[in-house]
XYZ file of C-alpha atoms in Angstrom:
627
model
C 12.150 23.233 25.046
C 15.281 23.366 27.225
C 15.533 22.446 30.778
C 12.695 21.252 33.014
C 9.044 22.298 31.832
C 7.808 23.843 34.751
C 3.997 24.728 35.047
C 4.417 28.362 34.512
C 6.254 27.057 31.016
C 3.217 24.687 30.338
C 0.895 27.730 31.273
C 2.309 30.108 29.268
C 2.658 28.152 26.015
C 2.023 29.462 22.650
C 0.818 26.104 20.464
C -0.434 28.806 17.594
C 3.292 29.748 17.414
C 4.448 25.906 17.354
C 1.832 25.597 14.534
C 3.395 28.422 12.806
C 6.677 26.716 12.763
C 5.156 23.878 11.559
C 3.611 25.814 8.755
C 7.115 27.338 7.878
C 8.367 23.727 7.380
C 5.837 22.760 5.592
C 6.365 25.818 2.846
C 9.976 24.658 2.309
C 8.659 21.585 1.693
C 6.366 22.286 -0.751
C 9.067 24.698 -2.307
C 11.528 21.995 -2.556
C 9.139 19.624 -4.476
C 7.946 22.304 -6.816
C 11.650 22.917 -8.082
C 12.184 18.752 -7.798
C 9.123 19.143 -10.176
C 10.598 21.695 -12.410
C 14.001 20.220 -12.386
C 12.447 16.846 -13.373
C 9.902 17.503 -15.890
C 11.247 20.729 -17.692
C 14.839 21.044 -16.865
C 16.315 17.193 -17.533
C 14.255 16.522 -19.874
C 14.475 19.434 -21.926
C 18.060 19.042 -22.041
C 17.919 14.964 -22.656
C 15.707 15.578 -25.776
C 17.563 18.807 -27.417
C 21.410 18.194 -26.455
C 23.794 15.160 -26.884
C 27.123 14.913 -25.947
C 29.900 14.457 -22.919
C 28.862 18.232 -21.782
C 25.301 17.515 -21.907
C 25.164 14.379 -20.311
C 27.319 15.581 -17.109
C 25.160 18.708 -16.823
C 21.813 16.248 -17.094
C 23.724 14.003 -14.366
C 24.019 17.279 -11.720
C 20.146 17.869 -11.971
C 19.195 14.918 -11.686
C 22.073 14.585 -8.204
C 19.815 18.043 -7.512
C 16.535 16.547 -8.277
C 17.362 14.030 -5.629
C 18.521 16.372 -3.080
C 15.209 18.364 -3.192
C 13.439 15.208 -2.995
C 14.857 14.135 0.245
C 14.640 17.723 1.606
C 11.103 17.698 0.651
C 10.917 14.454 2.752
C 12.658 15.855 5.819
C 10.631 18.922 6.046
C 7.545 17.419 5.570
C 8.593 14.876 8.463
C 9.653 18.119 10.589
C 6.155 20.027 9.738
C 4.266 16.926 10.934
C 6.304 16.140 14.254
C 5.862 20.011 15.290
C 2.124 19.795 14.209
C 1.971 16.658 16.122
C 3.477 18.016 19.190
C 1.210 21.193 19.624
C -1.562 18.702 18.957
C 0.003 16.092 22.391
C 0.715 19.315 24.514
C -2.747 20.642 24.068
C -4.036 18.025 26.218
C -1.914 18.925 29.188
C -2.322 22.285 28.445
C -5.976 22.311 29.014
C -5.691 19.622 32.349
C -2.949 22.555 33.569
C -5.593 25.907 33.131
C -8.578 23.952 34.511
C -6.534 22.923 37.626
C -5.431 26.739 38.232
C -9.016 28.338 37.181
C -10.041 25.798 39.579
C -7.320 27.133 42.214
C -8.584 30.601 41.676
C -12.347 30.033 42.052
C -11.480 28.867 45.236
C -8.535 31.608 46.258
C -6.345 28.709 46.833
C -2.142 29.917 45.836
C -0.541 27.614 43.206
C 3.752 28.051 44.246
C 6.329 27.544 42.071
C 6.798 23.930 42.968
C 3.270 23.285 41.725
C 1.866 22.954 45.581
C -1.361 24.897 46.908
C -1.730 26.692 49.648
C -5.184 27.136 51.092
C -7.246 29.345 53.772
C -8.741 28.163 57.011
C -11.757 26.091 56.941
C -14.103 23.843 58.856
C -14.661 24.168 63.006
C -12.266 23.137 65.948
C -15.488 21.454 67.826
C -13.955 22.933 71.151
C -12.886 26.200 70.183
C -15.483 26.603 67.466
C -12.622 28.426 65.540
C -11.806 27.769 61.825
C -9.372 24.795 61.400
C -6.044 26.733 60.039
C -5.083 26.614 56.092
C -2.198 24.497 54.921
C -0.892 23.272 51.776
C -1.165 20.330 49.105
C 1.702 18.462 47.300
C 0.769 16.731 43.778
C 1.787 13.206 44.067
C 1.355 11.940 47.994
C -0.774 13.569 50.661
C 2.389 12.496 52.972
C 3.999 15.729 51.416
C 1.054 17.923 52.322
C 1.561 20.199 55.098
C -1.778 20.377 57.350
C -3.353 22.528 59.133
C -1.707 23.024 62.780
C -3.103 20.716 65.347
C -1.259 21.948 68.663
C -3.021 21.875 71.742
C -5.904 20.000 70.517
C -7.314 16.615 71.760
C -7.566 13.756 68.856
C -11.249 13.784 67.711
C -12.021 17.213 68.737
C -11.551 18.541 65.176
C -12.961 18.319 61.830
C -10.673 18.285 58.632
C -10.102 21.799 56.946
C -12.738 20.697 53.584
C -10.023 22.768 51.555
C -7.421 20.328 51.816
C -8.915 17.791 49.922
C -9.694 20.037 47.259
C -6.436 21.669 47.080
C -4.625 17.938 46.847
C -6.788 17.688 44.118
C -5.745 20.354 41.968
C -2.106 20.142 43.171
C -2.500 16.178 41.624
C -3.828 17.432 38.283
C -1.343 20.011 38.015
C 1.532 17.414 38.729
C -0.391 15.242 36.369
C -0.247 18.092 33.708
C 3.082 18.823 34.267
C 4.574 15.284 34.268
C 2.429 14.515 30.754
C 3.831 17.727 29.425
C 7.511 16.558 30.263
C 7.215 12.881 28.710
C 5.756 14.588 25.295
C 8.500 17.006 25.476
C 11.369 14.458 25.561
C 9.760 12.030 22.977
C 9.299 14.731 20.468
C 12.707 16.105 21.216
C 14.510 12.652 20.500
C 12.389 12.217 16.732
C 13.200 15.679 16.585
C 16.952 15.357 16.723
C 17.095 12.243 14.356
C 15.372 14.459 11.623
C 19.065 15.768 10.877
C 20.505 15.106 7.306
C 24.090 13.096 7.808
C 27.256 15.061 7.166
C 28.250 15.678 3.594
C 25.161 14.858 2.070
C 25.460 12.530 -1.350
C 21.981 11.202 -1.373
C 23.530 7.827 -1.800
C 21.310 4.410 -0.638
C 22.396 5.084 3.072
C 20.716 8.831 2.663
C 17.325 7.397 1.925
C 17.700 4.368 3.871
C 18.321 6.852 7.071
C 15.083 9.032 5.746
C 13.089 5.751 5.606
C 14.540 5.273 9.195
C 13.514 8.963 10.335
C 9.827 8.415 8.513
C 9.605 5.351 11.099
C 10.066 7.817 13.952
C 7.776 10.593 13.090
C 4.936 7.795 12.500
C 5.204 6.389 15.801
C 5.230 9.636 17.853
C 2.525 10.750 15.023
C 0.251 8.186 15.852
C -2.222 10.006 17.838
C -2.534 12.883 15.719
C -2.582 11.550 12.301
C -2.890 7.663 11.650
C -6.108 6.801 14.255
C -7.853 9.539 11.652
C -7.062 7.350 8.707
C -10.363 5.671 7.279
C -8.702 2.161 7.385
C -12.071 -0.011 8.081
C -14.405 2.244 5.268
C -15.454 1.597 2.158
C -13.721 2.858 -0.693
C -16.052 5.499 -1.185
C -15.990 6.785 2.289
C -12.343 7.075 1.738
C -12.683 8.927 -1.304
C -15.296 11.551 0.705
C -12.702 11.440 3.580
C -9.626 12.435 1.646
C -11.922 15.210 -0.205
C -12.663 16.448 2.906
C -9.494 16.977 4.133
C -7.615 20.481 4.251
C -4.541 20.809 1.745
C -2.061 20.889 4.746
C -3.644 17.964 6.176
C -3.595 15.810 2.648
C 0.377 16.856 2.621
C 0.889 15.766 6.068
C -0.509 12.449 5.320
C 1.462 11.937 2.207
C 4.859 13.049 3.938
C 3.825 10.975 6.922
C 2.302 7.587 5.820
C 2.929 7.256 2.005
C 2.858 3.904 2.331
C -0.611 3.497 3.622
C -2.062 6.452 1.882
C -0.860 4.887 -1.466
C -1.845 1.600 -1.025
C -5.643 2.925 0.513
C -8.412 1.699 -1.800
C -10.546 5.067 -2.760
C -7.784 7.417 -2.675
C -7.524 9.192 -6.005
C -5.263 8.038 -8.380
C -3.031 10.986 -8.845
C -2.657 11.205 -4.883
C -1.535 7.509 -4.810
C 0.669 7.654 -7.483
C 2.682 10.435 -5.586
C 2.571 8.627 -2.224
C 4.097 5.652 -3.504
C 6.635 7.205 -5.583
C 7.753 8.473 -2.038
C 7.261 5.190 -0.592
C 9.304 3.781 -3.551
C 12.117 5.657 -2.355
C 12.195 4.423 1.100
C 11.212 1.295 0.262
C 14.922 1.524 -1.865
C 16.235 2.245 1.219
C 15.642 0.198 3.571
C 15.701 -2.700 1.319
C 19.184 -1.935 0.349
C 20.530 -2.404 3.782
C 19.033 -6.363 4.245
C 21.702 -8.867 2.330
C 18.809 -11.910 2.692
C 17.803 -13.285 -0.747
C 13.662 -11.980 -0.787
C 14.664 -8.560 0.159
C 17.056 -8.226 -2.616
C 14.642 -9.866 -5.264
C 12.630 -7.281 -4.165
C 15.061 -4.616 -4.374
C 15.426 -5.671 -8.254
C 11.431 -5.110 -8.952
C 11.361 -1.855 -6.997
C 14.706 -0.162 -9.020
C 13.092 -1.107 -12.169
C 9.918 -0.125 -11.883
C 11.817 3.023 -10.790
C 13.618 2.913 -13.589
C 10.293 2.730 -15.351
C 8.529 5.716 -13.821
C 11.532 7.709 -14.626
C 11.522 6.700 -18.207
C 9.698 8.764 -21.216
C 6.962 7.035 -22.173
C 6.934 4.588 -25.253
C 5.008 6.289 -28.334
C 1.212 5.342 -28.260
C 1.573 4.734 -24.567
C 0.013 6.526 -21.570
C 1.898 7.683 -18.574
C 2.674 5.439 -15.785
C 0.958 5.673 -12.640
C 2.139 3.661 -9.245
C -1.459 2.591 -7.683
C 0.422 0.130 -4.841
C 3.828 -0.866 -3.818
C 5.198 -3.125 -0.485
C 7.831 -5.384 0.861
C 5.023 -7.853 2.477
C 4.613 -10.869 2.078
C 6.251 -11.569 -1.803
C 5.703 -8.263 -2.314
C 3.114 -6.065 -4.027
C 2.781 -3.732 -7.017
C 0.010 -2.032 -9.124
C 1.033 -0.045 -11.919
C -1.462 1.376 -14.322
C -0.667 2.831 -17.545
C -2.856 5.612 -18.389
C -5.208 7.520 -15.075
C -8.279 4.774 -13.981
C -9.987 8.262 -13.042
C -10.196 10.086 -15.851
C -9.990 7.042 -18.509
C -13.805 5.637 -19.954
C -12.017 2.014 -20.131
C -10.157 0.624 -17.682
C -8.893 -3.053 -16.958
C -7.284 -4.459 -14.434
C -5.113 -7.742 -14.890
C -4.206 -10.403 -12.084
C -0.822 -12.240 -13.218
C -0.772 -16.067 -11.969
C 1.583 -18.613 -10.374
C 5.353 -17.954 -9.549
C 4.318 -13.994 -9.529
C 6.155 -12.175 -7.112
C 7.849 -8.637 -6.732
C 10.809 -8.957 -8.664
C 12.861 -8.202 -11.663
C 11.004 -10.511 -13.663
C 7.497 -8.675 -12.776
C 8.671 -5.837 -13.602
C 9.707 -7.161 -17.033
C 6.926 -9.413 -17.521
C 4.174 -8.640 -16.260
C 4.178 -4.648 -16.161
C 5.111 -5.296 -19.784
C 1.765 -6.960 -20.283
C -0.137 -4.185 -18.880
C 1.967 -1.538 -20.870
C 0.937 -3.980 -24.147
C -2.629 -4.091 -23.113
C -2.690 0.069 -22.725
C -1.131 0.564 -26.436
C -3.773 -2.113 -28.168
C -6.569 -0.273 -26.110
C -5.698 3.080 -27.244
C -5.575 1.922 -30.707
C -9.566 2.010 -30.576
C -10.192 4.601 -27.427
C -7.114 6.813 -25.928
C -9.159 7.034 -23.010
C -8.317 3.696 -21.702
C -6.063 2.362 -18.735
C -4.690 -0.432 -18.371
C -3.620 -2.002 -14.776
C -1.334 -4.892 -13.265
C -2.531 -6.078 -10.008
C -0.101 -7.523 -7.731
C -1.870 -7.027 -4.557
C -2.145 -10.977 -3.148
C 0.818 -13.244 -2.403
C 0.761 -15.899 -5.478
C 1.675 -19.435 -5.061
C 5.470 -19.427 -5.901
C 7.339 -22.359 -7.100
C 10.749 -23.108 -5.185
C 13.352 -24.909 -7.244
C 14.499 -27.215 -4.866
C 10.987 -28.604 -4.096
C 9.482 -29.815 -7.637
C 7.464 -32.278 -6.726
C 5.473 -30.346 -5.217
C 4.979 -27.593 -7.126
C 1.202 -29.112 -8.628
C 1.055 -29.505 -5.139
C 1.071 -25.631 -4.532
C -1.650 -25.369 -6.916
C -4.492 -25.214 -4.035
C -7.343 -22.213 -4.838
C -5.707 -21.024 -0.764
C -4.139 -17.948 -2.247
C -6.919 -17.291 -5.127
C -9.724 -17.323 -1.740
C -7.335 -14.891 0.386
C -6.690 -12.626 -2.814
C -10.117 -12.445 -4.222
C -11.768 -9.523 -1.267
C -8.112 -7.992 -1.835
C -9.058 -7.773 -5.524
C -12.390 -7.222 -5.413
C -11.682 -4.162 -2.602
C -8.896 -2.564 -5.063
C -11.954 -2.688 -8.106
C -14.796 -0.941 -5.864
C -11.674 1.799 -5.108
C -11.427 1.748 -8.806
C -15.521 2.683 -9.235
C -15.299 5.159 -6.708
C -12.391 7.234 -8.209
C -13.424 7.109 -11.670
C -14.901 10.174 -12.662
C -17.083 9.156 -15.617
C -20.803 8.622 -14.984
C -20.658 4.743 -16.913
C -17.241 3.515 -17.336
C -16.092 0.216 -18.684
C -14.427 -1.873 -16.064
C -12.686 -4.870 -17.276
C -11.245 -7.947 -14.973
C -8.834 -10.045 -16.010
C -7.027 -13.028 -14.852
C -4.197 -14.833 -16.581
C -2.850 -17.968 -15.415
C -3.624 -19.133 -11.353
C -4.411 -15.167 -11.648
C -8.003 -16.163 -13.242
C -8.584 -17.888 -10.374
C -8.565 -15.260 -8.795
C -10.362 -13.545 -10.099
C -13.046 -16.223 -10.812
C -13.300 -16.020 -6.836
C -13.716 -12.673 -6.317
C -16.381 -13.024 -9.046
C -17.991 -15.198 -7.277
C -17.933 -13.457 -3.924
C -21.231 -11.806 -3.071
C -21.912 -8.805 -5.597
C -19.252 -9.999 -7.669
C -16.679 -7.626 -8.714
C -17.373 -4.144 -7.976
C -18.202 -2.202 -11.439
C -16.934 -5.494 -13.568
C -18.740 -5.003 -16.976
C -16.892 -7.735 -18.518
C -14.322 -10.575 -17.711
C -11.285 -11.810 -19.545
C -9.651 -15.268 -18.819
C -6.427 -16.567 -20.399
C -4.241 -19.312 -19.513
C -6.687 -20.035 -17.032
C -6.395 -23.677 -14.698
C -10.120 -23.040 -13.974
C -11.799 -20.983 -11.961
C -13.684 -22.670 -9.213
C -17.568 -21.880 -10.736
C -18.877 -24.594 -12.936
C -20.571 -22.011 -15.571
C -19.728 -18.414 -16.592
C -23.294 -17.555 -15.424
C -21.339 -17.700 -11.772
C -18.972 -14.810 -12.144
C -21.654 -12.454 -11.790
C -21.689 -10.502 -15.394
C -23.821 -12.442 -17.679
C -22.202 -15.590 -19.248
C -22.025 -13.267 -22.314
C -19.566 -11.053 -20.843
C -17.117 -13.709 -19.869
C -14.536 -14.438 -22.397
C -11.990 -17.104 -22.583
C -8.726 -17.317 -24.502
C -7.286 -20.903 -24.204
C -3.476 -21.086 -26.724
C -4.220 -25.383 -28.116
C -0.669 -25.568 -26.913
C -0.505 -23.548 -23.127
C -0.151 -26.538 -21.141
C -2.005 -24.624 -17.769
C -5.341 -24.605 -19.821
C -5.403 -28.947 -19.783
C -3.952 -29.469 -16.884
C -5.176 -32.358 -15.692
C -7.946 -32.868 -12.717
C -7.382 -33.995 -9.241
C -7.267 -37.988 -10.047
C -5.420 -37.176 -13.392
C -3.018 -35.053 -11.388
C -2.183 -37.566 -8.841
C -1.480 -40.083 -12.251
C 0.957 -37.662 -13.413
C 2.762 -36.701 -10.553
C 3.245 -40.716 -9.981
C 5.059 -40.907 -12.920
C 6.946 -37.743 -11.924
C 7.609 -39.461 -8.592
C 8.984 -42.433 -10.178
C 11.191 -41.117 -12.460
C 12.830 -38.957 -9.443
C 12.856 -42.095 -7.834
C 15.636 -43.107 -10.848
C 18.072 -41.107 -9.464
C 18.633 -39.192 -12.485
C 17.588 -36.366 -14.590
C 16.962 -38.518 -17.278
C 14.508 -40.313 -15.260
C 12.464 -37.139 -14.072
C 11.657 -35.458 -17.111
C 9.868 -38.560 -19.148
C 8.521 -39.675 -16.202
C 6.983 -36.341 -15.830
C 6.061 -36.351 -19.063
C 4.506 -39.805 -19.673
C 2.555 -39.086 -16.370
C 1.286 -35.602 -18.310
C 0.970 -37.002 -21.663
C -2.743 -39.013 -21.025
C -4.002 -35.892 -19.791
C -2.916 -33.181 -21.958
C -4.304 -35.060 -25.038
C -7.375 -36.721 -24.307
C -7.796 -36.742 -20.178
C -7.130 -40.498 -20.851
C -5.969 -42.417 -16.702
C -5.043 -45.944 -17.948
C -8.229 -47.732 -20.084
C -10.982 -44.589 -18.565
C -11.232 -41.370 -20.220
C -12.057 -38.832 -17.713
C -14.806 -35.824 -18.346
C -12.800 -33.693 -20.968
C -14.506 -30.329 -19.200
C -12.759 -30.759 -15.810
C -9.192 -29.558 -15.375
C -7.232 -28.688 -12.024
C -9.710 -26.053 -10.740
C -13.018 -27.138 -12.262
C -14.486 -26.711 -15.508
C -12.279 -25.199 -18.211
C -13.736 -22.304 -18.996
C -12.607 -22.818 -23.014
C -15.483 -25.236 -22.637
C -18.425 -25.642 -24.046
C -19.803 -26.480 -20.413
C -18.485 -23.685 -18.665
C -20.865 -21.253 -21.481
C -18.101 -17.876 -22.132
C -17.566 -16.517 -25.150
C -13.941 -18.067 -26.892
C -11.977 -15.825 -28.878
C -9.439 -16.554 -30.976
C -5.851 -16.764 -30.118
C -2.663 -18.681 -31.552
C -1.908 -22.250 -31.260
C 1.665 -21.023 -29.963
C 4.464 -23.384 -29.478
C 4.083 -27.083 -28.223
C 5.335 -27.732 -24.911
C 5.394 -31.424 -24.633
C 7.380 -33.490 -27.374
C 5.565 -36.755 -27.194
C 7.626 -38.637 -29.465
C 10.977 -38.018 -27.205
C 8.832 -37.020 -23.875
C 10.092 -33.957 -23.198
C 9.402 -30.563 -22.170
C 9.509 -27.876 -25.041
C 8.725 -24.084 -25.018
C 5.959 -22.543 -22.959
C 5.610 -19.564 -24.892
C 1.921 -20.623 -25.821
C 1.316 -19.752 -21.872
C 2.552 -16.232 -21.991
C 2.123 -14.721 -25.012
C -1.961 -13.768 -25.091
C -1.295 -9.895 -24.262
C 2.376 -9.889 -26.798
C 0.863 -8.186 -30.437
C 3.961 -9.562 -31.843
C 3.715 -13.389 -30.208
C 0.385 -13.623 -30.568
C -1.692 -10.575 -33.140
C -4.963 -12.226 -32.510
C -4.948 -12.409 -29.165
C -3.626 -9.244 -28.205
C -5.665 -7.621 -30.712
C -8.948 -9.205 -29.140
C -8.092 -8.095 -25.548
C -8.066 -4.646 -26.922
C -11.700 -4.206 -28.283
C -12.959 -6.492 -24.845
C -11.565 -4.005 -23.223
C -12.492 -0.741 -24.696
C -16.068 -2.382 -25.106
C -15.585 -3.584 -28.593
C -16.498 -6.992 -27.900
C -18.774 -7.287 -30.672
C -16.031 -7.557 -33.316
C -13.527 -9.973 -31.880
C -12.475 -12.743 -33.977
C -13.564 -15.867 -32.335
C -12.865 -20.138 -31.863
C -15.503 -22.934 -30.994
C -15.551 -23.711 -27.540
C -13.558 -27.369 -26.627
């Protein structure tokens, strides 16, 4: 709009054409992600499989520049469709206060002017004269503006009010109220508006995206009203799921355009749908990340280019597409990735990594590795499987330059706040899949099986768990595997002889060890720390022996080890693995025997066993005694 709205402008209005507009932006949206689409996925591709050389390589290099440039316009004109949308939606309100105020006017044969005032006719009784008090006029805003009715030659008290003059101050208010509403909407959509403008000479560099994460920010804050306050955010996974299957096609784009990032982190939401939100959010995430110099932004930065990296990769032979269920900046950062679609696949698992887990290059090394291992083994006995990383809780992390406290950092705080998290991500999981009896599998590794050993034992347990897989595990809070709500039959264990997290030792042992930690720091010297580490561990890691006592075997850090014969789960076999403490020159050795449960090549047995658990082969794993 240009100039002042007047109320005539307001009056006359056309929202359906607004809406039309909006609709036009929203087909070159959609036009400019059907040729990223094609550009991506038949174009780059077919040109990366079927030509080599300098030629090929520069022409695969433009496409992908193009591929880029139709993502961001996509972006932009989805941001444009939903501002326009929104603002029809806003000035519909004053719209509708402007027409009853002037139907109003006319019932009563009152004259709305230009300046918004209103005139009215005589009314009432001059109680001398018995003649009708004269008409006047009303001013929106102050009745000190109003011009009354004439009161010459008449004594004070010897007339009544003209009744019309309250009512016409009335409608001259809620037309100025209109009007004034109208004008504030106007110039807060016409500032987002402006900033939705693509810089000069566009390269699609990080300060392209970083500016479209920037313009995103806008449209969602003068959005709010018509889109986000619609958004399920307090249901149940499955009322999400019946709320987003509700929803028209232009309003599930608007959404995705608008909030990506809460659309593909929402519980319930089908997989596909999250999986393209959060490739979207990936991309401003990229951006805006790329801007902040501080050290946690830019570990993040690392995680979130190579998992991009990732999703733009062709898939490993044997392994099923890559689908982004979650990503964010808060708190250490959060990721799920699952290879192979939790809605269509009969198995699906979903793995909780442990202590020091955070979003960053090593995650997406590690620990999206393990999930990518986990999805070939499955498919080995059942291609319909999936197999998911879950980084959707803030781990403890363990800060170099505090050591001696990092057993200290092992408190079940972060397992507690994680486990609804969990459990909430699981019951999204049920709700999406579209087989009538799939086979859910949990699994915690590391401080991660805490975890999930607490969202086990929340009530209900976890939502569609059939069966539960714990490795590395510190404990996990419940005394017996009858506690983590699937039948102590369904709970299996793998515990390396050498991973050091499976002994480590109970709360008095602990406070043993770290004294001879302490004391060796107290040396001054390097040499000091480690045997005094070391000799502090040593009692406890073979034997649970604290000077002449020897301690309940059964209880490490977090309560019973579930490897034991106390705790009641089923053992299966895995490999010794490397040791990690030299006793005879007290030091610290490898801690492969910690990581390698879900690596075929590390550890065959283990990896191999995780595969039929999860594809609801149980019955033939290969298993050890209990401790």
């Amino acid at each position: 709009m240009t100039g002042v709205l007047t109320w005539r402008q307001l009056r006359d209005l056309k929202l359906a054409e607004l809406q039309e507009a909006a609709d036009g932006w929203g087909a070159v949206s959609n036009l400019a992600d059907a040729a990223r689409d094609r550009i991506s996925n038949e174009m780059v591709n077919a040109i990366e499989k079927t030509q080599k050389g300098e030629a090929a390589g520069s022409a695969a290099d433009r496409l992908k520049r193009l591929d880029r440039n139709y993502d961001y316009l996509h972006t932009e004109c989805g941001l444009v469709r939903t501002t326009v949308n929104s603002l029809a939606y806003e000035l519909a309100g004053p719209q509708r206060k402007l027409k009853d105020a002037l139907d109003d006017a006319a019932a009563l044969r009152f004259t709305v002017g230009e300046d918004g005032s209103v005139s009215y006719p005589a009314g009432g009784e001059n109680l001398i004269s018995k003649q009708p008090v004269p008409g006047g006029s009303a001013t929106g805003g102050s009745a000190l503006l109003a011009r009354p009715p004439s009161l010459t030659g008449l004594q004070p008290g010897l007339t009544t009010a003209n009744p019309n003059h309250a009512k016409a101050q009335a409608i001259a208010d809620q037309i100025l109220a209109a009007v004034r509403d109208a004008r504030e909407i106007d110039a807060r959509f016409s500032t987002t508006l402006e900033k939705l403008k693509a810089p000069d000479g566009l390269s699609m560099g990080t300060s392209t995206w970083e500016d479209a994460a920037a313009d995103a920010a806008a449209v969602r804050e003068v959005a709010r009203e018509y889109l986000k306050n619609d958004i399920p955010l307090d249901k149940s996974p499955a009322q999400r799921k019946a709320w987003w299957t509700y929803l028209t096609q232009e309003q599930r784009e608007e959404f995705l355009t608008t909030y990506p990032d809460v659309i593909g982190n929402l519980d319930g939401i089908p997989s596909l749908v999250r999986d393209e939100a959060n490739r979207e959010n990936l991309q401003l995430l990229i951006g805006r990340l790329s801007g902040d110099d501080s050290a946690p932004a830019q570990a993040k930065l690392g995680g979130l280019l190579s998992i991009q990296q990732q999703l733009r990769a062709d898939p490993e032979p044997n392994v099923p597409p890559m689908y982004l269920l979650g990503i964010g900046d808060q708190g250490n950062g959060r990721a799920i990735v699952s290879f192979g679609d939790p809605d269509t696949s009969r198995n699906v698992s979903a793995y909780v990594p442990g202590l020091g887990t955070s979003l960053d290059a090593d995650f997406a090394r590690g620990d999206i590795k393990r999930a990518r291992m986990t999805a070939k083994g499955a498919g080995f006995y059942d291609k319909s499987s999936a197999s998911i990383v879950w980084l959707g809780y803030d781990a403890p992390q363990l800060p170099a330059e505090r050591i001696a406290d990092n057993l200290g950092v092992m408190s079940p705080r972060d397992a507690v706040v994680g486990a609804p998290a969990y459990n909430q991500f699981m019951a999204g999981i049920a709700a999406t899949n579209e087989n009538a009896d799939p086979h859910i599998t949990a699994i915690g590794h590391s401080y991660g099986s805490l975890t999930v050993g607490q969202a086990a034992q929340r009530t209900g347990g976890i939502p569609g768990a059939d069966d539960i897989i714990l490795v590395g595990s510190p404990g996990t809070g419940a005394h017996t595997a009858d506690q983590l709500g699937v039948g102590k039959d369904h709970v299996y264990v793998g515990a390396a002889k050498n991973d050091i997290v499976t002994k480590l030792p109970n709360q008095v042992e602990g406070a043993t060890a770290m004294e001879g930690f302490k004391a060796g720091f107290r040396s001054g010297s390097a040499q000091g720390i480690v045997p005094g580490l070391a000799s502090g561990l040593l009692g406890a890691f073979t034997g649970h022996e604290v000077g002449d006592a020897v301690t309940d075997e059964s209880q490490i850090y977090f309560g019973t080890d579930p490897a034991s014969a106390e705790f009641g789960a089923k053992r299966f076999a895995v490999a010794d693995g490397p040791p990690v403490v030299d006793a005879e020159h007290l030091s610290f050795g490898d801690l492969g025997a910690h990581s390698n449960y879900f690596d075929p090549e590390k550890d065959t047995d283990s990896a191999d066993n995780i595969a039929m658990i999860v594809t609801g082969r149980a019955s033939q794993i290969s298993t050890q005694e209990p401790r």
